[in-house]
CSV table of N, CA and C in Angstrom, one decimal:
chain,number,residue,atom,x,y,z
A,25,MET,N,-3.0,-15.8,12.0
A,25,MET,CA,-3.4,-15.2,13.3
A,25,MET,C,-2.2,-15.1,14.2
A,26,LYS,N,-2.0,-14.0,14.9
A,26,LYS,CA,-0.9,-13.8,15.8
A,26,LYS,C,-1.2,-14.5,17.1
A,27,THR,N,-0.2,-15.1,17.7
A,27,THR,CA,-0.3,-15.6,19.0
A,27,THR,C,-0.2,-14.5,20.0
A,28,LYS,N,-0.4,-14.9,21.3
A,28,LYS,CA,-0.4,-13.9,22.4
A,28,LYS,C,1.0,-13.2,22.4
A,29,THR,N,2.1,-13.9,22.2
A,29,THR,CA,3.4,-13.4,22.3
A,29,THR,C,3.8,-12.5,21.1
A,30,GLU,N,3.1,-12.7,20.0
A,30,GLU,CA,3.4,-11.9,18.8
A,30,GLU,C,2.6,-10.6,18.7
A,31,ARG,N,1.6,-10.4,19.6
A,31,ARG,CA,0.8,-9.2,19.5
A,31,ARG,C,1.6,-8.0,19.8
A,32,VAL,N,1.3,-6.9,19.1
A,32,VAL,CA,2.0,-5.6,19.2
A,32,VAL,C,1.1,-4.6,19.8
A,33,LYS,N,1.6,-3.9,20.8
A,33,LYS,CA,0.8,-2.8,21.3
A,33,LYS,C,0.5,-1.7,20.3
A,34,PRO,N,-0.6,-1.0,20.3
A,34,PRO,CA,-0.9,0.0,19.4
A,34,PRO,C,0.2,1.1,19.5
A,35,GLY,N,0.7,1.6,18.4
A,35,GLY,CA,1.7,2.7,18.4
A,35,GLY,C,3.1,2.2,18.7
A,36,CYS,N,3.3,0.9,18.8
A,36,CYS,CA,4.7,0.3,19.1
A,36,CYS,C,5.3,-0.3,17.9
A,37,GLN,N,4.8,-0.2,16.7
A,37,GLN,CA,5.4,-0.8,15.5
A,37,GLN,C,6.8,-0.4,15.2
A,38,GLN,N,7.1,0.9,15.4
A,38,GLN,CA,8.4,1.4,15.0
A,38,GLN,C,9.5,1.1,16.1
A,39,GLU,N,9.1,1.2,17.3
A,39,GLU,CA,10.2,1.0,18.4
A,39,GLU,C,9.6,0.1,19.4
A,40,PRO,N,10.6,-0.6,20.1
A,40,PRO,CA,10.1,-1.5,21.2
A,40,PRO,C,9.5,-0.7,22.3
A,41,CYS,N,8.4,-1.2,22.9
A,41,CYS,CA,7.7,-0.6,24.0
A,41,CYS,C,8.2,-1.2,25.3
A,42,SER,N,8.3,-0.3,26.3
A,42,SER,CA,8.6,-0.8,27.6
A,42,SER,C,7.3,-1.1,28.4
A,43,ALA,N,7.4,-1.9,29.4
A,43,ALA,CA,6.3,-2.2,30.2
A,43,ALA,C,6.1,-1.1,31.2
A,44,SER,N,5.0,-1.0,31.9
A,44,SER,CA,4.7,0.0,32.9
A,44,SER,C,4.5,-0.7,34.2
A,45,PHE,N,5.0,-0.2,35.3
A,45,PHE,CA,4.8,-0.8,36.6
A,45,PHE,C,4.4,0.3,37.6
A,46,VAL,N,3.6,-0.1,38.6
A,46,VAL,CA,3.2,0.8,39.7
A,46,VAL,C,3.8,0.2,41.0
A,47,ARG,N,4.4,1.0,41.8
A,47,ARG,CA,4.8,0.6,43.1
A,47,ARG,C,4.3,1.6,44.1
A,48,MET,N,3.7,1.1,45.2
A,48,MET,CA,3.1,1.9,46.2
A,48,MET,C,4.1,2.1,47.4
A,49,PHE,N,4.1,3.2,48.0
A,49,PHE,CA,5.0,3.5,49.1
A,49,PHE,C,4.2,3.9,50.4
A,50,LYS,N,4.7,3.5,51.5
A,50,LYS,CA,4.1,3.9,52.8
A,50,LYS,C,4.4,5.4,53.0
A,51,PRO,N,3.6,6.1,53.8
A,51,PRO,CA,3.8,7.5,54.0
A,51,PRO,C,5.2,7.9,54.5
A,52,MET,N,5.8,7.0,55.2
A,52,MET,CA,7.2,7.4,55.8
A,52,MET,C,8.2,7.5,54.7
A,53,PHE,N,7.9,7.0,53.5
A,53,PHE,CA,8.9,7.1,52.3
A,53,PHE,C,8.4,8.1,51.3
A,54,ALA,N,7.2,8.5,51.3
A,54,ALA,CA,6.6,9.3,50.3
A,54,ALA,C,7.3,10.6,50.0
A,55,HIS,N,7.7,11.4,51.0
A,55,HIS,CA,8.3,12.7,50.8
A,55,HIS,C,9.7,12.5,50.1
A,56,ALA,N,10.4,11.5,50.5
A,56,ALA,CA,11.7,11.3,49.9
A,56,ALA,C,11.6,10.8,48.4
A,57,VAL,N,10.6,10.0,48.1
A,57,VAL,CA,10.4,9.6,46.7
A,57,VAL,C,9.9,10.8,45.9
A,58,GLU,N,9.0,11.6,46.4
A,58,GLU,CA,8.4,12.7,45.7
A,58,GLU,C,9.5,13.8,45.4
A,59,HIS,N,10.4,14.0,46.3
A,59,HIS,CA,11.4,15.0,46.1
A,59,HIS,C,12.8,14.5,45.6
A,60,GLY,N,12.8,13.2,45.1
A,60,GLY,CA,13.9,12.7,44.4
A,60,GLY,C,15.1,12.3,45.3
A,61,ARG,N,14.9,12.1,46.6
A,61,ARG,CA,15.9,11.7,47.5
A,61,ARG,C,16.0,10.2,47.6
A,62,LYS,N,14.9,9.5,47.3
A,62,LYS,CA,14.9,8.0,47.4
A,62,LYS,C,14.7,7.6,45.9
A,63,LEU,N,15.8,6.9,45.5
A,63,LEU,CA,15.8,6.4,44.1
A,63,LEU,C,15.9,4.9,43.9
A,64,GLN,N,15.5,4.2,45.0
A,64,GLN,CA,15.5,2.8,44.9
A,64,GLN,C,14.4,2.3,45.9
A,65,THR,N,14.0,1.0,45.7
A,65,THR,CA,13.1,0.3,46.6
A,65,THR,C,13.5,-1.2,46.6
A,66,VAL,N,13.4,-1.8,47.8
A,66,VAL,CA,13.6,-3.2,48.0
A,66,VAL,C,12.2,-3.8,48.1
A,67,ARG,N,11.9,-4.8,47.3
A,67,ARG,CA,10.6,-5.5,47.2
A,67,ARG,C,10.8,-7.0,47.1
A,68,PRO,N,9.8,-7.7,47.6
A,68,PRO,CA,9.8,-9.2,47.3
A,68,PRO,C,9.8,-9.4,45.8
A,69,THR,N,10.4,-10.5,45.4
A,69,THR,CA,10.5,-10.8,44.0
A,69,THR,C,9.1,-10.9,43.4
A,70,PRO,N,8.8,-10.1,42.4
A,70,PRO,CA,7.5,-10.0,41.8
A,70,PRO,C,7.3,-11.2,40.7
A,71,LYS,N,6.0,-11.5,40.5
A,71,LYS,CA,5.7,-12.5,39.4
A,71,LYS,C,6.1,-12.0,38.1
A,72,ARG,N,5.8,-10.7,37.8
A,72,ARG,CA,6.2,-10.0,36.6
A,72,ARG,C,7.4,-9.1,36.8
A,73,MET,N,8.5,-9.5,36.4
A,73,MET,CA,9.8,-8.8,36.7
A,73,MET,C,10.0,-7.6,35.9
A,74,PRO,N,10.2,-6.4,36.5
A,74,PRO,CA,10.5,-5.2,35.7
A,74,PRO,C,12.0,-5.3,35.2
A,75,LYS,N,12.3,-4.5,34.2
A,75,LYS,CA,13.6,-4.5,33.7
A,75,LYS,C,14.0,-3.0,33.4
A,76,PRO,N,15.3,-2.8,33.3
A,76,PRO,CA,15.8,-1.4,33.0
A,76,PRO,C,15.1,-0.9,31.7
A,77,GLY,N,14.7,0.3,31.7
A,77,GLY,CA,14.0,0.9,30.5
A,77,GLY,C,12.5,0.9,30.7
A,78,ASP,N,11.9,0.1,31.6
A,78,ASP,CA,10.5,0.1,31.8
A,78,ASP,C,10.1,1.4,32.6
A,79,LYS,N,8.8,1.8,32.4
A,79,LYS,CA,8.3,2.9,33.1
A,79,LYS,C,7.8,2.5,34.5
A,80,ILE,N,7.9,3.4,35.5
A,80,ILE,CA,7.5,3.1,36.8
A,80,ILE,C,6.7,4.3,37.4
A,81,SER,N,5.6,4.0,37.9
A,81,SER,CA,4.8,5.1,38.6
A,81,SER,C,4.9,4.8,40.1
A,82,LEU,N,5.4,5.8,40.8
A,82,LEU,CA,5.6,5.7,42.2
A,82,LEU,C,4.5,6.4,42.9
A,83,ARG,N,3.7,5.7,43.8
A,83,ARG,CA,2.5,6.2,44.3
A,83,ARG,C,2.3,5.9,45.8
A,84,MET,N,1.3,6.6,46.4
A,84,MET,CA,0.9,6.3,47.8
A,84,MET,C,-0.6,6.4,47.8
A,85,TRP,N,-1.2,5.8,48.8
A,85,TRP,CA,-2.6,5.9,49.1
A,85,TRP,C,-2.9,7.2,49.8
A,86,THR,N,-4.0,7.9,49.4
A,86,THR,CA,-4.3,9.2,50.1
A,86,THR,C,-4.9,8.9,51.5
A,87,ASP,N,-5.5,7.7,51.7
A,87,ASP,CA,-6.1,7.4,53.0
A,87,ASP,C,-5.9,5.9,53.2
A,88,LYS,N,-7.0,5.2,53.4
A,88,LYS,CA,-6.9,3.7,53.6
A,88,LYS,C,-6.5,3.0,52.3
A,89,PRO,N,-5.6,2.1,52.4
A,89,PRO,CA,-5.2,1.3,51.2
A,89,PRO,C,-6.4,0.6,50.6
A,90,TYR,N,-6.5,0.6,49.3
A,90,TYR,CA,-7.5,0.0,48.5
A,90,TYR,C,-8.9,0.6,48.6
A,91,ARG,N,-9.0,1.6,49.5
A,91,ARG,CA,-10.3,2.2,49.7
A,91,ARG,C,-10.2,3.8,49.5
A,92,SER,N,-9.1,4.2,49.0
A,92,SER,CA,-8.9,5.6,48.7
A,92,SER,C,-8.2,5.8,47.4
A,93,LYS,N,-8.0,7.0,47.0
A,93,LYS,CA,-7.4,7.3,45.7
A,93,LYS,C,-5.8,7.1,45.9
A,94,GLN,N,-5.2,7.0,44.8
A,94,GLN,CA,-3.7,6.9,44.8
A,94,GLN,C,-3.2,8.3,44.4
A,95,ARG,N,-2.1,8.7,45.0
A,95,ARG,CA,-1.5,10.0,44.6
A,95,ARG,C,-0.1,9.6,44.0
A,96,VAL,N,0.1,10.1,42.8
A,96,VAL,CA,1.4,9.9,42.1
A,96,VAL,C,2.4,10.7,42.7
A,97,LEU,N,3.5,10.1,43.2
A,97,LEU,CA,4.6,10.8,43.8
A,97,LEU,C,5.6,11.2,42.7
A,98,ARG,N,5.8,10.3,41.7
A,98,ARG,CA,6.8,10.5,40.6
A,98,ARG,C,6.6,9.5,39.6
A,99,ASP,N,6.7,9.8,38.3
A,99,ASP,CA,6.8,8.8,37.2
A,99,ASP,C,8.2,8.9,36.7
A,100,SER,N,8.8,7.7,36.5
A,100,SER,CA,10.2,7.6,36.1
A,100,SER,C,10.4,6.4,35.3
A,101,ILE,N,11.7,6.2,35.0
A,101,ILE,CA,12.2,5.1,34.2
A,101,ILE,C,13.1,4.2,35.1
A,102,ILE,N,12.9,2.9,35.0
A,102,ILE,CA,13.7,2.0,35.8
A,102,ILE,C,15.1,1.9,35.2
A,103,THR,N,16.2,2.1,36.1
A,103,THR,CA,17.5,2.0,35.6
A,103,THR,C,18.2,0.7,36.0
A,104,GLY,N,17.7,0.0,37.0
A,104,GLY,CA,18.3,-1.2,37.4
A,104,GLY,C,17.4,-2.1,38.2
A,105,VAL,N,17.5,-3.4,38.0
A,105,VAL,CA,16.8,-4.4,38.8
A,105,VAL,C,17.8,-5.5,39.2
A,106,ASN,N,18.1,-5.6,40.4
A,106,ASN,CA,19.1,-6.6,40.9
A,106,ASN,C,18.5,-7.4,42.1
A,107,GLU,N,19.0,-8.7,42.2
A,107,GLU,CA,18.6,-9.5,43.3
A,107,GLU,C,19.3,-8.9,44.5
A,108,ILE,N,18.6,-9.1,45.7
A,108,ILE,CA,19.2,-8.5,47.0
A,108,ILE,C,18.9,-9.6,48.1
A,109,LEU,N,19.9,-9.6,49.0
A,109,LEU,CA,19.8,-10.4,50.2
A,109,LEU,C,20.1,-9.6,51.4
A,110,ILE,N,19.1,-9.5,52.3
A,110,ILE,CA,19.3,-8.7,53.5
A,110,ILE,C,19.4,-9.7,54.7
A,111,THR,N,20.5,-9.7,55.4
A,111,THR,CA,20.7,-10.6,56.6
A,111,THR,C,20.7,-9.7,57.8
A,112,GLU,N,21.0,-10.4,58.9
A,112,GLU,CA,21.1,-9.6,60.2
A,112,GLU,C,22.3,-8.6,60.2
A,113,CYS,N,23.3,-8.8,59.4
A,113,CYS,CA,24.4,-7.9,59.4
A,113,CYS,C,24.9,-7.5,58.1
A,114,SER,N,24.2,-7.8,57.0
A,114,SER,CA,24.7,-7.4,55.7
A,114,SER,C,23.6,-7.2,54.6
A,115,VAL,N,24.0,-6.5,53.6
A,115,VAL,CA,23.2,-6.3,52.4
A,115,VAL,C,24.0,-6.7,51.2
A,116,GLU,N,23.6,-7.7,50.5
A,116,GLU,CA,24.3,-8.2,49.3
A,116,GLU,C,23.4,-8.0,48.1
A,117,VAL,N,24.0,-7.3,47.1
A,117,VAL,CA,23.3,-7.0,45.8
A,117,VAL,C,24.0,-7.8,44.7
A,118,THR,N,23.2,-8.6,44.0
A,118,THR,CA,23.7,-9.4,42.9
A,118,THR,C,23.5,-8.6,41.6
A,119,LYS,N,24.6,-8.3,40.9
A,119,LYS,CA,24.6,-7.5,39.7
A,119,LYS,C,24.9,-8.4,38.5
A,120,VAL,N,24.1,-8.4,37.5
A,120,VAL,CA,24.4,-9.1,36.3
A,120,VAL,C,24.7,-8.2,35.1
A,121,SER,N,25.9,-8.4,34.5
A,121,SER,CA,26.3,-7.5,33.4
A,121,SER,C,26.9,-8.4,32.3
A,122,ASP,N,27.3,-7.8,31.2
A,122,ASP,CA,28.0,-8.6,30.1
A,122,ASP,C,29.2,-9.3,30.6
A,123,ALA,N,29.9,-8.7,31.7
A,123,ALA,CA,31.1,-9.3,32.2
A,123,ALA,C,30.8,-10.5,33.2
A,124,GLY,N,29.5,-10.7,33.5
A,124,GLY,CA,29.2,-11.8,34.3
A,124,GLY,C,28.4,-11.4,35.5
A,125,VAL,N,28.3,-12.3,36.5
A,125,VAL,CA,27.5,-12.1,37.7
A,125,VAL,C,28.5,-11.8,38.8
A,126,ARG,N,28.2,-10.8,39.6
A,126,ARG,CA,29.0,-10.5,40.8
A,126,ARG,C,28.1,-10.0,41.9
A,127,VAL,N,28.5,-10.4,43.1
A,127,VAL,CA,27.8,-10.0,44.3
A,127,VAL,C,28.6,-8.9,45.0
A,128,VAL,N,27.8,-7.8,45.2
A,128,VAL,CA,28.4,-6.6,45.8
A,128,VAL,C,27.9,-6.5,47.3
A,129,ASP,N,28.8,-6.6,48.2
A,129,ASP,CA,28.5,-6.4,49.6
A,129,ASP,C,28.4,-4.9,49.9
A,130,ARG,N,27.2,-4.4,50.2
A,130,ARG,CA,27.0,-3.0,50.4
A,130,ARG,C,27.2,-2.6,51.9
A,131,ASP,N,27.7,-1.4,52.1
A,131,ASP,CA,27.7,-0.9,53.5
A,131,ASP,C,26.3,-0.8,54.0
A,132,PRO,N,25.9,-1.5,55.0
A,132,PRO,CA,24.5,-1.5,55.4
A,132,PRO,C,24.0,-0.1,55.9
A,133,GLU,N,24.8,0.6,56.5
A,133,GLU,CA,24.4,2.0,57.0
A,133,GLU,C,24.1,2.9,55.9
A,134,SER,N,25.0,3.0,54.9
A,134,SER,CA,24.7,3.9,53.8
A,134,SER,C,23.6,3.4,52.9
A,135,PHE,N,23.5,2.1,52.7
A,135,PHE,CA,22.4,1.5,52.0
A,135,PHE,C,21.1,1.9,52.6
A,136,ALA,N,21.0,1.7,53.9
A,136,ALA,CA,19.7,2.1,54.6
A,136,ALA,C,19.3,3.5,54.4
A,137,LYS,N,20.3,4.4,54.4
A,137,LYS,CA,19.9,5.8,54.2
A,137,LYS,C,19.5,6.1,52.8
A,138,LEU,N,20.1,5.4,51.8
A,138,LEU,CA,19.7,5.5,50.4
A,138,LEU,C,18.2,5.0,50.2
A,139,ASP,N,17.9,4.1,51.0
A,139,ASP,CA,16.5,3.5,50.9
A,139,ASP,C,15.5,4.2,51.8
A,140,GLY,N,15.9,5.3,52.4
A,140,GLY,CA,14.9,6.1,53.1
A,140,GLY,C,14.8,5.9,54.6
A,141,PHE,N,15.7,5.1,55.1
A,141,PHE,CA,15.7,4.8,56.6
A,141,PHE,C,16.7,5.7,57.3
A,142,VAL,N,16.5,6.0,58.6
A,142,VAL,CA,17.4,6.8,59.3
A,142,VAL,C,18.7,6.1,59.6
A,143,SER,N,18.6,4.7,59.8
A,143,SER,CA,19.8,3.9,60.1
A,143,SER,C,19.7,2.5,59.7
A,144,TRP,N,20.8,1.8,59.7
A,144,TRP,CA,20.7,0.3,59.4
A,144,TRP,C,19.9,-0.4,60.4
A,145,ARG,N,20.0,0.0,61.6
A,145,ARG,CA,19.2,-0.6,62.7
A,145,ARG,C,17.7,-0.5,62.4
A,146,GLU,N,17.3,0.7,62.0
A,146,GLU,CA,15.8,0.9,61.7
A,146,GLU,C,15.4,0.0,60.5
A,147,MET,N,16.2,0.0,59.5
A,147,MET,CA,15.9,-0.8,58.3
A,147,MET,C,15.9,-2.3,58.6
A,148,ARG,N,16.8,-2.8,59.3
A,148,ARG,CA,16.9,-4.2,59.7
A,148,ARG,C,15.6,-4.6,60.5
A,149,GLU,N,15.2,-3.7,61.5
A,149,GLU,CA,14.1,-4.0,62.3
A,149,GLU,C,12.8,-4.0,61.4
A,150,TRP,N,12.7,-3.0,60.5
A,150,TRP,CA,11.5,-2.9,59.6
A,150,TRP,C,11.4,-4.2,58.8
A,151,PHE,N,12.5,-4.6,58.2
A,151,PHE,CA,12.5,-5.9,57.4
A,151,PHE,C,12.2,-7.1,58.2
A,152,ARG,N,12.7,-7.1,59.4
A,152,ARG,CA,12.5,-8.3,60.3
A,152,ARG,C,11.0,-8.4,60.6
A,153,THR,N,10.3,-7.3,60.9
A,153,THR,CA,8.9,-7.3,61.3
A,153,THR,C,8.0,-7.4,60.1
A,154,THR,N,8.4,-6.8,58.9
A,154,THR,CA,7.6,-6.8,57.8
A,154,THR,C,7.7,-8.1,56.9
A,155,HIS,N,8.9,-8.5,56.7
A,155,HIS,CA,9.1,-9.6,55.7
A,155,HIS,C,9.9,-10.8,56.4
A,156,GLY,N,10.6,-10.6,57.5
A,156,GLY,CA,11.4,-11.6,58.0
A,156,GLY,C,12.8,-11.5,57.5
A,157,ILE,N,13.8,-12.0,58.3
A,157,ILE,CA,15.2,-12.0,57.9
A,157,ILE,C,15.7,-13.4,58.0
A,158,PRO,N,16.4,-13.9,57.1
A,158,PRO,CA,17.0,-13.2,55.9
A,158,PRO,C,15.8,-12.9,54.9
A,159,PHE,N,16.0,-11.9,54.1
A,159,PHE,CA,15.1,-11.4,53.1
A,159,PHE,C,15.7,-11.5,51.8
A,160,ARG,N,15.1,-12.2,50.8
A,160,ARG,CA,15.5,-12.2,49.4
A,160,ARG,C,14.5,-11.6,48.6
A,161,GLY,N,14.9,-10.7,47.7
A,161,GLY,CA,14.0,-10.0,46.8
A,161,GLY,C,14.7,-9.3,45.7
A,162,VAL,N,14.2,-8.1,45.3
A,162,VAL,CA,14.8,-7.4,44.2
A,162,VAL,C,15.0,-5.9,44.7
A,163,LEU,N,16.0,-5.3,44.2
A,163,LEU,CA,16.3,-3.9,44.4
A,163,LEU,C,16.0,-3.2,43.0
A,164,ILE,N,15.0,-2.3,43.1
A,164,ILE,CA,14.6,-1.6,41.9
A,164,ILE,C,15.1,-0.2,42.0
A,165,SER,N,15.8,0.3,41.0
A,165,SER,CA,16.3,1.7,41.0
A,165,SER,C,15.7,2.4,39.8
A,166,TRP,N,15.6,3.7,40.0
A,166,TRP,CA,15.1,4.6,38.9
A,166,TRP,C,15.9,5.9,38.8
A,167,GLN,N,15.7,6.6,37.7
A,167,GLN,CA,16.3,7.8,37.5
A,167,GLN,C,15.6,8.9,38.2
A,168,ASN,N,16.3,10.0,38.4
A,168,ASN,CA,15.7,11.2,39.1
A,168,ASN,C,14.8,12.0,38.3
A,169,ALA,N,14.9,11.9,36.9
A,169,ALA,CA,14.1,12.8,36.1
A,169,ALA,C,12.6,12.3,36.1
A,170,ASP,N,11.7,13.2,36.2
A,170,ASP,CA,10.3,12.9,36.2
A,170,ASP,C,9.9,12.6,34.7
A,171,VAL,N,9.2,11.6,34.5
A,171,VAL,CA,8.7,11.2,33.2
A,171,VAL,C,7.2,11.1,33.1
A,172,ARG,N,6.6,11.7,32.1
A,172,ARG,CA,5.2,11.7,32.0
A,172,ARG,C,4.8,10.9,30.8
């Protein structure tokens, strides 16, 4: 008898299967996600950690959260998952590769724009009120190609 860790998903015998994740976006980010201008999201560290190669469905609620339908903005493939630290004056991304671990200090202004904010000031204030600063979590990146 196979244990839980040995079970194989149907149709996955030939090749390794990737996991699937859903991430919900607030309306302020939906347009940028849907049109491929936002290719990353910063989130609290999840219990089930995504990894590069996993599928990701990027969605938003059509009305009230949990009481309305979800609208798929884009389906894609995760290209990177890195630890992130946001402080009052910096954004630090921890990248792990075969060469080892390195911390990359990102320019806060350009990082904020990549993440769908107008400015670093707006992003910092949003994180301060939503999660608190300093904020430790993960930076999830995906490719621009739509995957079905």
